[in-house]
PDB file of N, CA and C in Angstrom:
ATOM      1  N   UNK P   1       0.811  -1.192   0.000  1.00 77.00           N
ATOM      2  CA  UNK P   1       0.000   0.000   0.000  1.00 77.00           C
ATOM      3  C   UNK P   1       0.860   1.265   0.000  1.00 77.00           C
ATOM      4  N   UNK P   2       1.879   1.283   0.824  1.00 85.00           N
ATOM      5  CA  UNK P   2       2.777   2.441   0.868  1.00 85.00           C
ATOM      6  C   UNK P   2       3.546   2.599  -0.440  1.00 85.00           C
ATOM      7  N   UNK P   3       3.883   1.475  -1.046  1.00 88.00           N
ATOM      8  CA  UNK P   3       4.613   1.521  -2.311  1.00 88.00           C
ATOM      9  C   UNK P   3       3.756   2.141  -3.407  1.00 88.00           C
ATOM     10  N   UNK P   4       2.494   1.769  -3.486  1.00 87.00           N
ATOM     11  CA  UNK P   4       1.596   2.352  -4.484  1.00 87.00           C
ATOM     12  C   UNK P   4       1.372   3.836  -4.240  1.00 87.00           C
ATOM     13  N   UNK P   5       1.301   4.224  -2.980  1.00 85.00           N
ATOM     14  CA  UNK P   5       1.132   5.636  -2.642  1.00 85.00           C
ATOM     15  C   UNK P   5       2.349   6.448  -3.071  1.00 85.00           C
ATOM     16  N   UNK P   6       3.545   5.897  -2.853  1.00 86.00           N
ATOM     17  CA  UNK P   6       4.778   6.577  -3.246  1.00 86.00           C
ATOM     18  C   UNK P   6       4.889   6.686  -4.766  1.00 86.00           C
ATOM     19  N   UNK P   7       4.537   5.621  -5.474  1.00 86.00           N
ATOM     20  CA  UNK P   7       4.572   5.652  -6.934  1.00 86.00           C
ATOM     21  C   UNK P   7       3.572   6.678  -7.455  1.00 86.00           C
ATOM     22  N   UNK P   8       2.402   6.741  -6.884  1.00 84.00           N
ATOM     23  CA  UNK P   8       1.393   7.712  -7.280  1.00 84.00           C
ATOM     24  C   UNK P   8       1.848   9.144  -7.058  1.00 84.00           C
ATOM     25  N   UNK P   9       2.544   9.403  -5.984  1.00 83.00           N
ATOM     26  CA  UNK P   9       3.023  10.751  -5.705  1.00 83.00           C
ATOM     27  C   UNK P   9       4.176  11.135  -6.636  1.00 83.00           C
ATOM     28  N   UNK P  10       4.951  10.164  -7.075  1.00 85.00           N
ATOM     29  CA  UNK P  10       6.072  10.478  -7.957  1.00 85.00           C
ATOM     30  C   UNK P  10       5.621  10.703  -9.400  1.00 85.00           C
ATOM     31  N   UNK P  11       4.403  10.329  -9.740  1.00 85.00           N
ATOM     32  CA  UNK P  11       3.910  10.545 -11.101  1.00 85.00           C
ATOM     33  C   UNK P  11       3.774  12.032 -11.420  1.00 85.00           C
ATOM     34  N   UNK P  12       3.534  12.865 -10.437  1.00 81.00           N
ATOM     35  CA  UNK P  12       3.487  14.310 -10.655  1.00 81.00           C
ATOM     36  C   UNK P  12       4.800  14.826 -11.236  1.00 81.00           C
ATOM     37  N   UNK P  13       5.895  14.422 -10.645  1.00 81.00           N
ATOM     38  CA  UNK P  13       7.207  14.855 -11.132  1.00 81.00           C
ATOM     39  C   UNK P  13       7.501  14.259 -12.500  1.00 81.00           C
ATOM     40  N   UNK P  14       7.036  13.064 -12.745  1.00 86.00           N
ATOM     41  CA  UNK P  14       7.280  12.408 -14.025  1.00 86.00           C
ATOM     42  C   UNK P  14       6.570  13.122 -15.169  1.00 86.00           C
ATOM     43  N   UNK P  15       5.429  13.698 -14.904  1.00 87.00           N
ATOM     44  CA  UNK P  15       4.697  14.439 -15.932  1.00 87.00           C
ATOM     45  C   UNK P  15       5.500  15.658 -16.369  1.00 87.00           C
ATOM     46  N   UNK P  16       6.052  16.395 -15.436  1.00 87.00           N
ATOM     47  CA  UNK P  16       6.836  17.575 -15.769  1.00 87.00           C
ATOM     48  C   UNK P  16       8.106  17.197 -16.522  1.00 87.00           C
ATOM     49  N   UNK P  17       8.757  16.126 -16.093  1.00 87.00           N
ATOM     50  CA  UNK P  17       9.950  15.654 -16.794  1.00 87.00           C
ATOM     51  C   UNK P  17       9.610  15.238 -18.219  1.00 87.00           C
ATOM     52  N   UNK P  18       8.490  14.560 -18.412  1.00 89.00           N
ATOM     53  CA  UNK P  18       8.079  14.127 -19.754  1.00 89.00           C
ATOM     54  C   UNK P  18       7.789  15.311 -20.661  1.00 89.00           C
ATOM     55  N   UNK P  19       7.183  16.348 -20.130  1.00 92.00           N
ATOM     56  CA  UNK P  19       6.897  17.541 -20.929  1.00 92.00           C
ATOM     57  C   UNK P  19       8.200  18.213 -21.367  1.00 92.00           C
ATOM     58  N   UNK P  20       9.160  18.312 -20.472  1.00 91.00           N
ATOM     59  CA  UNK P  20      10.450  18.921 -20.813  1.00 91.00           C
ATOM     60  C   UNK P  20      11.181  18.065 -21.849  1.00 91.00           C
ATOM     61  N   UNK P  21      11.142  16.746 -21.692  1.00 91.00           N
ATOM     62  CA  UNK P  21      11.797  15.863 -22.646  1.00 91.00           C
ATOM     63  C   UNK P  21      11.145  15.948 -24.020  1.00 91.00           C
ATOM     64  N   UNK P  22       9.836  15.996 -24.088  1.00 93.00           N
ATOM     65  CA  UNK P  22       9.147  16.133 -25.367  1.00 93.00           C
ATOM     66  C   UNK P  22       9.444  17.478 -26.027  1.00 93.00           C
ATOM     67  N   UNK P  23       9.515  18.533 -25.250  1.00 95.00           N
ATOM     68  CA  UNK P  23       9.873  19.842 -25.792  1.00 95.00           C
ATOM     69  C   UNK P  23      11.302  19.829 -26.344  1.00 95.00           C
ATOM     70  N   UNK P  24      12.211  19.221 -25.615  1.00 94.00           N
ATOM     71  CA  UNK P  24      13.601  19.077 -26.058  1.00 94.00           C
ATOM     72  C   UNK P  24      13.669  18.302 -27.373  1.00 94.00           C
ATOM     73  N   UNK P  25      12.947  17.191 -27.457  1.00 94.00           N
ATOM     74  CA  UNK P  25      12.948  16.381 -28.672  1.00 94.00           C
ATOM     75  C   UNK P  25      12.282  17.121 -29.830  1.00 94.00           C
ATOM     76  N   UNK P  26      11.256  17.895 -29.549  1.00 96.00           N
ATOM     77  CA  UNK P  26      10.582  18.687 -30.581  1.00 96.00           C
ATOM     78  C   UNK P  26      11.541  19.726 -31.169  1.00 96.00           C
ATOM     79  N   UNK P  27      12.273  20.414 -30.304  1.00 95.00           N
ATOM     80  CA  UNK P  27      13.210  21.441 -30.760  1.00 95.00           C
ATOM     81  C   UNK P  27      14.328  20.826 -31.595  1.00 95.00           C
ATOM     82  N   UNK P  28      14.885  19.711 -31.136  1.00 95.00           N
ATOM     83  CA  UNK P  28      15.945  19.072 -31.904  1.00 95.00           C
ATOM     84  C   UNK P  28      15.423  18.459 -33.197  1.00 95.00           C
ATOM     85  N   UNK P  29      14.183  18.026 -33.236  1.00 95.00           N
ATOM     86  CA  UNK P  29      13.594  17.531 -34.485  1.00 95.00           C
ATOM     87  C   UNK P  29      13.495  18.649 -35.510  1.00 95.00           C
ATOM     88  N   UNK P  30      13.055  19.821 -35.070  1.00 95.00           N
ATOM     89  CA  UNK P  30      12.976  20.960 -35.988  1.00 95.00           C
ATOM     90  C   UNK P  30      14.364  21.409 -36.450  1.00 95.00           C
ATOM     91  N   UNK P  31      15.344  21.380 -35.546  1.00 94.00           N
ATOM     92  CA  UNK P  31      16.715  21.710 -35.941  1.00 94.00           C
ATOM     93  C   UNK P  31      17.253  20.698 -36.949  1.00 94.00           C
ATOM     94  N   UNK P  32      16.943  19.424 -36.739  1.00 93.00           N
ATOM     95  CA  UNK P  32      17.383  18.391 -37.674  1.00 93.00           C
ATOM     96  C   UNK P  32      16.770  18.574 -39.048  1.00 93.00           C
ATOM     97  N   UNK P  33      15.497  18.941 -39.094  1.00 93.00           N
ATOM     98  CA  UNK P  33      14.851  19.212 -40.383  1.00 93.00           C
ATOM     99  C   UNK P  33      15.527  20.404 -41.059  1.00 93.00           C
ATOM    100  N   UNK P  34      15.806  21.432 -40.301  1.00 93.00           N
ATOM    101  CA  UNK P  34      16.422  22.629 -40.860  1.00 93.00           C
ATOM    102  C   UNK P  34      17.813  22.353 -41.426  1.00 93.00           C
ATOM    103  N   UNK P  35      18.601  21.571 -40.719  1.00 91.00           N
ATOM    104  CA  UNK P  35      19.990  21.352 -41.116  1.00 91.00           C
ATOM    105  C   UNK P  35      20.191  20.185 -42.077  1.00 91.00           C
ATOM    106  N   UNK P  36      19.413  19.100 -41.938  1.00 89.00           N
ATOM    107  CA  UNK P  36      19.744  17.860 -42.625  1.00 89.00           C
ATOM    108  C   UNK P  36      18.653  17.305 -43.528  1.00 89.00           C
ATOM    109  N   UNK P  37      17.567  18.014 -43.749  1.00 87.00           N
ATOM    110  CA  UNK P  37      16.486  17.498 -44.601  1.00 87.00           C
ATOM    111  C   UNK P  37      16.984  17.348 -46.036  1.00 87.00           C
ATOM    112  N   UNK P  38      16.778  16.163 -46.591  1.00 84.00           N
ATOM    113  CA  UNK P  38      17.192  15.888 -47.966  1.00 84.00           C
ATOM    114  C   UNK P  38      18.678  15.653 -48.147  1.00 84.00           C
ATOM    115  N   UNK P  39      19.409  15.465 -47.048  1.00 84.00           N
ATOM    116  CA  UNK P  39      20.866  15.306 -47.142  1.00 84.00           C
ATOM    117  C   UNK P  39      21.385  14.015 -46.527  1.00 84.00           C
ATOM    118  N   UNK P  40      20.516  13.134 -46.066  1.00 83.00           N
ATOM    119  CA  UNK P  40      20.954  11.928 -45.360  1.00 83.00           C
ATOM    120  C   UNK P  40      21.057  10.750 -46.332  1.00 83.00           C
ATOM    121  N   UNK P  41      22.112  10.743 -47.137  1.00 83.00           N
ATOM    122  CA  UNK P  41      22.314   9.678 -48.112  1.00 83.00           C
ATOM    123  C   UNK P  41      23.327   8.670 -47.595  1.00 83.00           C
ATOM    124  N   UNK P  42      23.109   7.409 -47.972  1.00 84.00           N
ATOM    125  CA  UNK P  42      23.984   6.336 -47.517  1.00 84.00           C
ATOM    126  C   UNK P  42      25.215   6.223 -48.405  1.00 84.00           C
ATOM    127  N   UNK P  43      25.049   6.448 -49.688  1.00 81.00           N
ATOM    128  CA  UNK P  43      26.147   6.247 -50.628  1.00 81.00           C
ATOM    129  C   UNK P  43      26.660   7.577 -51.177  1.00 81.00           C
ATOM    130  N   UNK P  44      27.813   7.520 -51.803  1.00 80.00           N
ATOM    131  CA  UNK P  44      28.432   8.733 -52.351  1.00 80.00           C
ATOM    132  C   UNK P  44      27.709   9.241 -53.590  1.00 80.00           C
ATOM    133  N   UNK P  45      26.976   8.361 -54.287  1.00 81.00           N
ATOM    134  CA  UNK P  45      26.226   8.770 -55.479  1.00 81.00           C
ATOM    135  C   UNK P  45      24.935   9.499 -55.145  1.00 81.00           C
ATOM    136  N   UNK P  46      24.576   9.516 -53.877  1.00 77.00           N
ATOM    137  CA  UNK P  46      23.367  10.182 -53.372  1.00 77.00           C
ATOM    138  C   UNK P  46      22.106   9.648 -54.032  1.00 77.00           C
ATOM    139  N   UNK P  47      22.001   8.314 -54.041  1.00 79.00           N
ATOM    140  CA  UNK P  47      20.813   7.670 -54.602  1.00 79.00           C
ATOM    141  C   UNK P  47      19.967   6.989 -53.540  1.00 79.00           C
ATOM    142  N   UNK P  48      20.572   6.537 -52.456  1.00 81.00           N
ATOM    143  CA  UNK P  48      19.833   5.804 -51.426  1.00 81.00           C
ATOM    144  C   UNK P  48      19.765   6.626 -50.142  1.00 81.00           C
ATOM    145  N   UNK P  49      18.543   6.916 -49.709  1.00 82.00           N
ATOM    146  CA  UNK P  49      18.332   7.695 -48.486  1.00 82.00           C
ATOM    147  C   UNK P  49      18.406   6.763 -47.283  1.00 82.00           C
ATOM    148  N   UNK P  50      19.033   7.223 -46.220  1.00 82.00           N
ATOM    149  CA  UNK P  50      19.158   6.430 -45.000  1.00 82.00           C
ATOM    150  C   UNK P  50      17.801   6.245 -44.343  1.00 82.00           C
ATOM    151  N   UNK P  51      17.655   5.156 -43.620  1.00 84.00           N
ATOM    152  CA  UNK P  51      16.403   4.915 -42.904  1.00 84.00           C
ATOM    153  C   UNK P  51      16.181   5.964 -41.821  1.00 84.00           C
ATOM    154  N   UNK P  52      17.229   6.316 -41.125  1.00 86.00           N
ATOM    155  CA  UNK P  52      17.154   7.389 -40.128  1.00 86.00           C
ATOM    156  C   UNK P  52      17.450   8.700 -40.839  1.00 86.00           C
ATOM    157  N   UNK P  53      16.426   9.511 -41.032  1.00 87.00           N
ATOM    158  CA  UNK P  53      16.613  10.758 -41.771  1.00 87.00           C
ATOM    159  C   UNK P  53      15.806  11.875 -41.131  1.00 87.00           C
ATOM    160  N   UNK P  54      15.947  13.047 -41.669  1.00 90.00           N
ATOM    161  CA  UNK P  54      15.255  14.230 -41.173  1.00 90.00           C
ATOM    162  C   UNK P  54      14.367  14.840 -42.260  1.00 90.00           C
ATOM    163  N   UNK P  55      13.845  14.007 -43.150  1.00 89.00           N
ATOM    164  CA  UNK P  55      13.074  14.508 -44.287  1.00 89.00           C
ATOM    165  C   UNK P  55      11.661  14.941 -43.918  1.00 89.00           C
ATOM    166  N   UNK P  56      11.070  14.351 -42.909  1.00 91.00           N
ATOM    167  CA  UNK P  56       9.743  14.764 -42.448  1.00 91.00           C
ATOM    168  C   UNK P  56       9.793  14.912 -40.932  1.00 91.00           C
ATOM    169  N   UNK P  57       8.754  15.515 -40.376  1.00 93.00           N
ATOM    170  CA  UNK P  57       8.763  15.716 -38.926  1.00 93.00           C
ATOM    171  C   UNK P  57       8.718  14.375 -38.194  1.00 93.00           C
ATOM    172  N   UNK P  58       7.931  13.429 -38.705  1.00 94.00           N
ATOM    173  CA  UNK P  58       7.821  12.132 -38.041  1.00 94.00           C
ATOM    174  C   UNK P  58       9.167  11.422 -38.011  1.00 94.00           C
ATOM    175  N   UNK P  59       9.840  11.332 -39.177  1.00 92.00           N
ATOM    176  CA  UNK P  59      11.128  10.643 -39.210  1.00 92.00           C
ATOM    177  C   UNK P  59      12.191  11.419 -38.441  1.00 92.00           C
ATOM    178  N   UNK P  60      12.070  12.706 -38.396  1.00 94.00           N
ATOM    179  CA  UNK P  60      12.988  13.501 -37.604  1.00 94.00           C
ATOM    180  C   UNK P  60      12.817  13.198 -36.111  1.00 94.00           C
ATOM    181  N   UNK P  61      11.587  13.082 -35.672  1.00 94.00           N
ATOM    182  CA  UNK P  61      11.316  12.748 -34.272  1.00 94.00           C
ATOM    183  C   UNK P  61      11.802  11.335 -33.943  1.00 94.00           C
ATOM    184  N   UNK P  62      11.611  10.407 -34.857  1.00 93.00           N
ATOM    185  CA  UNK P  62      12.093   9.038 -34.649  1.00 93.00           C
ATOM    186  C   UNK P  62      13.622   9.014 -34.586  1.00 93.00           C
ATOM    187  N   UNK P  63      14.269   9.768 -35.445  1.00 92.00           N
ATOM    188  CA  UNK P  63      15.730   9.819 -35.450  1.00 92.00           C
ATOM    189  C   UNK P  63      16.266  10.456 -34.173  1.00 92.00           C
ATOM    190  N   UNK P  64      15.627  11.517 -33.713  1.00 94.00           N
ATOM    191  CA  UNK P  64      16.040  12.146 -32.447  1.00 94.00           C
ATOM    192  C   UNK P  64      15.832  11.174 -31.289  1.00 94.00           C
ATOM    193  N   UNK P  65      14.733  10.444 -31.285  1.00 93.00           N
ATOM    194  CA  UNK P  65      14.486   9.438 -30.243  1.00 93.00           C
ATOM    195  C   UNK P  65      15.554   8.352 -30.290  1.00 93.00           C
ATOM    196  N   UNK P  66      15.971   7.990 -31.485  1.00 91.00           N
ATOM    197  CA  UNK P  66      17.015   6.983 -31.639  1.00 91.00           C
ATOM    198  C   UNK P  66      18.335   7.462 -31.042  1.00 91.00           C
ATOM    199  N   UNK P  67      18.679   8.711 -31.255  1.00 92.00           N
ATOM    200  CA  UNK P  67      19.924   9.247 -30.692  1.00 92.00           C
ATOM    201  C   UNK P  67      19.815   9.373 -29.174  1.00 92.00           C
ATOM    202  N   UNK P  68      18.689   9.880 -28.689  1.00 91.00           N
ATOM    203  CA  UNK P  68      18.514  10.039 -27.239  1.00 91.00           C
ATOM    204  C   UNK P  68      18.520   8.680 -26.556  1.00 91.00           C
ATOM    205  N   UNK P  69      17.937   7.686 -27.204  1.00 90.00           N
ATOM    206  CA  UNK P  69      17.935   6.341 -26.643  1.00 90.00           C
ATOM    207  C   UNK P  69      19.277   5.641 -26.743  1.00 90.00           C
ATOM    208  N   UNK P  70      20.186   6.173 -27.550  1.00 86.00           N
ATOM    209  CA  UNK P  70      21.513   5.590 -27.667  1.00 86.00           C
ATOM    210  C   UNK P  70      21.578   4.411 -28.620  1.00 86.00           C
ATOM    211  N   UNK P  71      20.532   4.165 -29.370  1.00 87.00           N
ATOM    212  CA  UNK P  71      20.484   3.023 -30.274  1.00 87.00           C
ATOM    213  C   UNK P  71      21.058   3.401 -31.630  1.00 87.00           C
ATOM    214  N   UNK P  72      22.272   2.961 -31.908  1.00 85.00           N
ATOM    215  CA  UNK P  72      22.943   3.178 -33.185  1.00 85.00           C
ATOM    216  C   UNK P  72      23.087   4.671 -33.505  1.00 85.00           C
ATOM    217  N   UNK P  73      23.340   5.475 -32.502  1.00 88.00           N
ATOM    218  CA  UNK P  73      23.456   6.910 -32.720  1.00 88.00           C
ATOM    219  C   UNK P  73      24.736   7.257 -33.482  1.00 88.00           C
ATOM    220  N   UNK P  74      25.735   6.389 -33.406  1.00 88.00           N
ATOM    221  CA  UNK P  74      26.975   6.668 -34.130  1.00 88.00           C
ATOM    222  C   UNK P  74      26.777   6.574 -35.638  1.00 88.00           C
ATOM    223  N   UNK P  75      25.817   5.785 -36.106  1.00 89.00           N
ATOM    224  CA  UNK P  75      25.508   5.736 -37.531  1.00 89.00           C
ATOM    225  C   UNK P  75      24.923   7.069 -38.001  1.00 89.00           C
ATOM    226  N   UNK P  76      24.069   7.652 -37.195  1.00 89.00           N
ATOM    227  CA  UNK P  76      23.492   8.959 -37.529  1.00 89.00           C
ATOM    228  C   UNK P  76      24.581  10.031 -37.494  1.00 89.00           C
ATOM    229  N   UNK P  77      25.484   9.938 -36.534  1.00 90.00           N
ATOM    230  CA  UNK P  77      26.625  10.855 -36.482  1.00 90.00           C
ATOM    231  C   UNK P  77      27.452  10.747 -37.756  1.00 90.00           C
ATOM    232  N   UNK P  78      27.727   9.529 -38.198  1.00 89.00           N
ATOM    233  CA  UNK P  78      28.509   9.339 -39.419  1.00 89.00           C
ATOM    234  C   UNK P  78      27.788   9.933 -40.631  1.00 89.00           C
ATOM    235  N   UNK P  79      26.485   9.691 -40.736  1.00 88.00           N
ATOM    236  CA  UNK P  79      25.739  10.197 -41.891  1.00 88.00           C
ATOM    237  C   UNK P  79      25.676  11.721 -41.912  1.00 88.00           C
ATOM    238  N   UNK P  80      25.496  12.339 -40.769  1.00 89.00           N
ATOM    239  CA  UNK P  80      25.439  13.802 -40.747  1.00 89.00           C
ATOM    240  C   UNK P  80      26.799  14.413 -41.041  1.00 89.00           C
ATOM    241  N   UNK P  81      27.870  13.800 -40.553  1.00 89.00           N
ATOM    242  CA  UNK P  81      29.214  14.311 -40.829  1.00 89.00           C
ATOM    243  C   UNK P  81      29.588  14.063 -42.288  1.00 89.00           C
ATOM    244  N   UNK P  82      29.222  12.898 -42.826  1.00 88.00           N
ATOM    245  CA  UNK P  82      29.569  12.530 -44.197  1.00 88.00           C
ATOM    246  C   UNK P  82      28.830  13.385 -45.226  1.00 88.00           C
ATOM    247  N   UNK P  83      27.600  13.754 -44.939  1.00 84.00           N
ATOM    248  CA  UNK P  83      26.768  14.440 -45.924  1.00 84.00           C
ATOM    249  C   UNK P  83      26.713  15.950 -45.759  1.00 84.00           C
ATOM    250  N   UNK P  84      27.195  16.483 -44.655  1.00 85.00           N
ATOM    251  CA  UNK P  84      27.206  17.932 -44.448  1.00 85.00           C
ATOM    252  C   UNK P  84      28.587  18.322 -43.926  1.00 85.00           C
ATOM    253  N   UNK P  85      28.690  19.528 -43.451  1.00 85.00           N
ATOM    254  CA  UNK P  85      29.945  19.974 -42.850  1.00 85.00           C
ATOM    255  C   UNK P  85      30.193  19.174 -41.579  1.00 85.00           C
ATOM    256  N   UNK P  86      31.412  18.738 -41.362  1.00 87.00           N
ATOM    257  CA  UNK P  86      31.698  17.840 -40.250  1.00 87.00           C
ATOM    258  C   UNK P  86      31.412  18.474 -38.895  1.00 87.00           C
ATOM    259  N   UNK P  87      31.644  19.777 -38.777  1.00 92.00           N
ATOM    260  CA  UNK P  87      31.424  20.435 -37.490  1.00 92.00           C
ATOM    261  C   UNK P  87      29.940  20.511 -37.152  1.00 92.00           C
ATOM    262  N   UNK P  88      29.112  20.786 -38.147  1.00 89.00           N
ATOM    263  CA  UNK P  88      27.670  20.862 -37.916  1.00 89.00           C
ATOM    264  C   UNK P  88      27.116  19.506 -37.494  1.00 89.00           C
ATOM    265  N   UNK P  89      27.490  18.456 -38.211  1.00 88.00           N
ATOM    266  CA  UNK P  89      27.010  17.119 -37.878  1.00 88.00           C
ATOM    267  C   UNK P  89      27.478  16.655 -36.516  1.00 88.00           C
ATOM    268  N   UNK P  90      28.749  16.894 -36.217  1.00 91.00           N
ATOM    269  CA  UNK P  90      29.294  16.475 -34.929  1.00 91.00           C
ATOM    270  C   UNK P  90      28.676  17.265 -33.785  1.00 91.00           C
ATOM    271  N   UNK P  91      28.543  18.569 -33.946  1.00 93.00           N
ATOM    272  CA  UNK P  91      27.966  19.389 -32.876  1.00 93.00           C
ATOM    273  C   UNK P  91      26.510  19.014 -32.619  1.00 93.00           C
ATOM    274  N   UNK P  92      25.752  18.771 -33.683  1.00 91.00           N
ATOM    275  CA  UNK P  92      24.347  18.415 -33.529  1.00 91.00           C
ATOM    276  C   UNK P  92      24.193  17.080 -32.817  1.00 91.00           C
ATOM    277  N   UNK P  93      24.863  16.052 -33.309  1.00 91.00           N
ATOM    278  CA  UNK P  93      24.679  14.712 -32.752  1.00 91.00           C
ATOM    279  C   UNK P  93      25.253  14.572 -31.350  1.00 91.00           C
ATOM    280  N   UNK P  94      26.423  15.110 -31.130  1.00 91.00           N
ATOM    281  CA  UNK P  94      27.029  14.977 -29.804  1.00 91.00           C
ATOM    282  C   UNK P  94      26.258  15.790 -28.771  1.00 91.00           C
ATOM    283  N   UNK P  95      25.816  17.000 -29.119  1.00 92.00           N
ATOM    284  CA  UNK P  95      25.025  17.776 -28.156  1.00 92.00           C
ATOM    285  C   UNK P  95      23.684  17.117 -27.889  1.00 92.00           C
ATOM    286  N   UNK P  96      23.072  16.543 -28.910  1.00 92.00           N
ATOM    287  CA  UNK P  96      21.808  15.831 -28.711  1.00 92.00           C
ATOM    288  C   UNK P  96      22.007  14.630 -27.816  1.00 92.00           C
ATOM    289  N   UNK P  97      23.063  13.870 -28.039  1.00 92.00           N
ATOM    290  CA  UNK P  97      23.321  12.680 -27.219  1.00 92.00           C
ATOM    291  C   UNK P  97      23.619  13.050 -25.769  1.00 92.00           C
ATOM    292  N   UNK P  98      24.487  14.031 -25.584  1.00 92.00           N
ATOM    293  CA  UNK P  98      24.890  14.407 -24.208  1.00 92.00           C
ATOM    294  C   UNK P  98      23.733  15.062 -23.463  1.00 92.00           C
ATOM    295  N   UNK P  99      23.075  16.037 -24.075  1.00 91.00           N
ATOM    296  CA  UNK P  99      21.981  16.725 -23.388  1.00 91.00           C
ATOM    297  C   UNK P  99      20.750  15.820 -23.212  1.00 91.00           C
ATOM    298  N   UNK P 100      20.541  14.920 -24.144  1.00 87.00           N
ATOM    299  CA  UNK P 100      19.391  14.031 -24.048  1.00 87.00           C
ATOM    300  C   UNK P 100      19.558  12.937 -23.022  1.00 87.00           C
ATOM    301  N   UNK P 101      20.801  12.593 -22.694  1.00 85.00           N
ATOM    302  CA  UNK P 101      21.035  11.508 -21.737  1.00 85.00           C
ATOM    303  C   UNK P 101      21.359  12.003 -20.335  1.00 85.00           C
ATOM    304  N   UNK P 102      21.795  13.238 -20.220  1.00 80.00           N
ATOM    305  CA  UNK P 102      22.181  13.723 -18.897  1.00 80.00           C
ATOM    306  C   UNK P 102      21.476  14.984 -18.636  1.00 80.00           C
TER     307      UNK P 102
END
């Protein structure tokens, strides 16, 4: 009974944390669209688009979630550095990973 009461009281704080996390992911999704939309190609001939891309808001949000979750985020780092200026790709991905996890 006490455990359920404690979990119920902690849900208030979890709601605020979730709102901040969603706002953070929304902002980085829009930044990803601005910087990398139409530029996430797998090959040098620029014929095959990567599965993780920033071409639409939905895929941008999924890609940001992938980086924040730490699942294959280095592949996204490689694609952003390979297809754009290296500093922009590195700054975007590393700041997203660090700020999203800590």
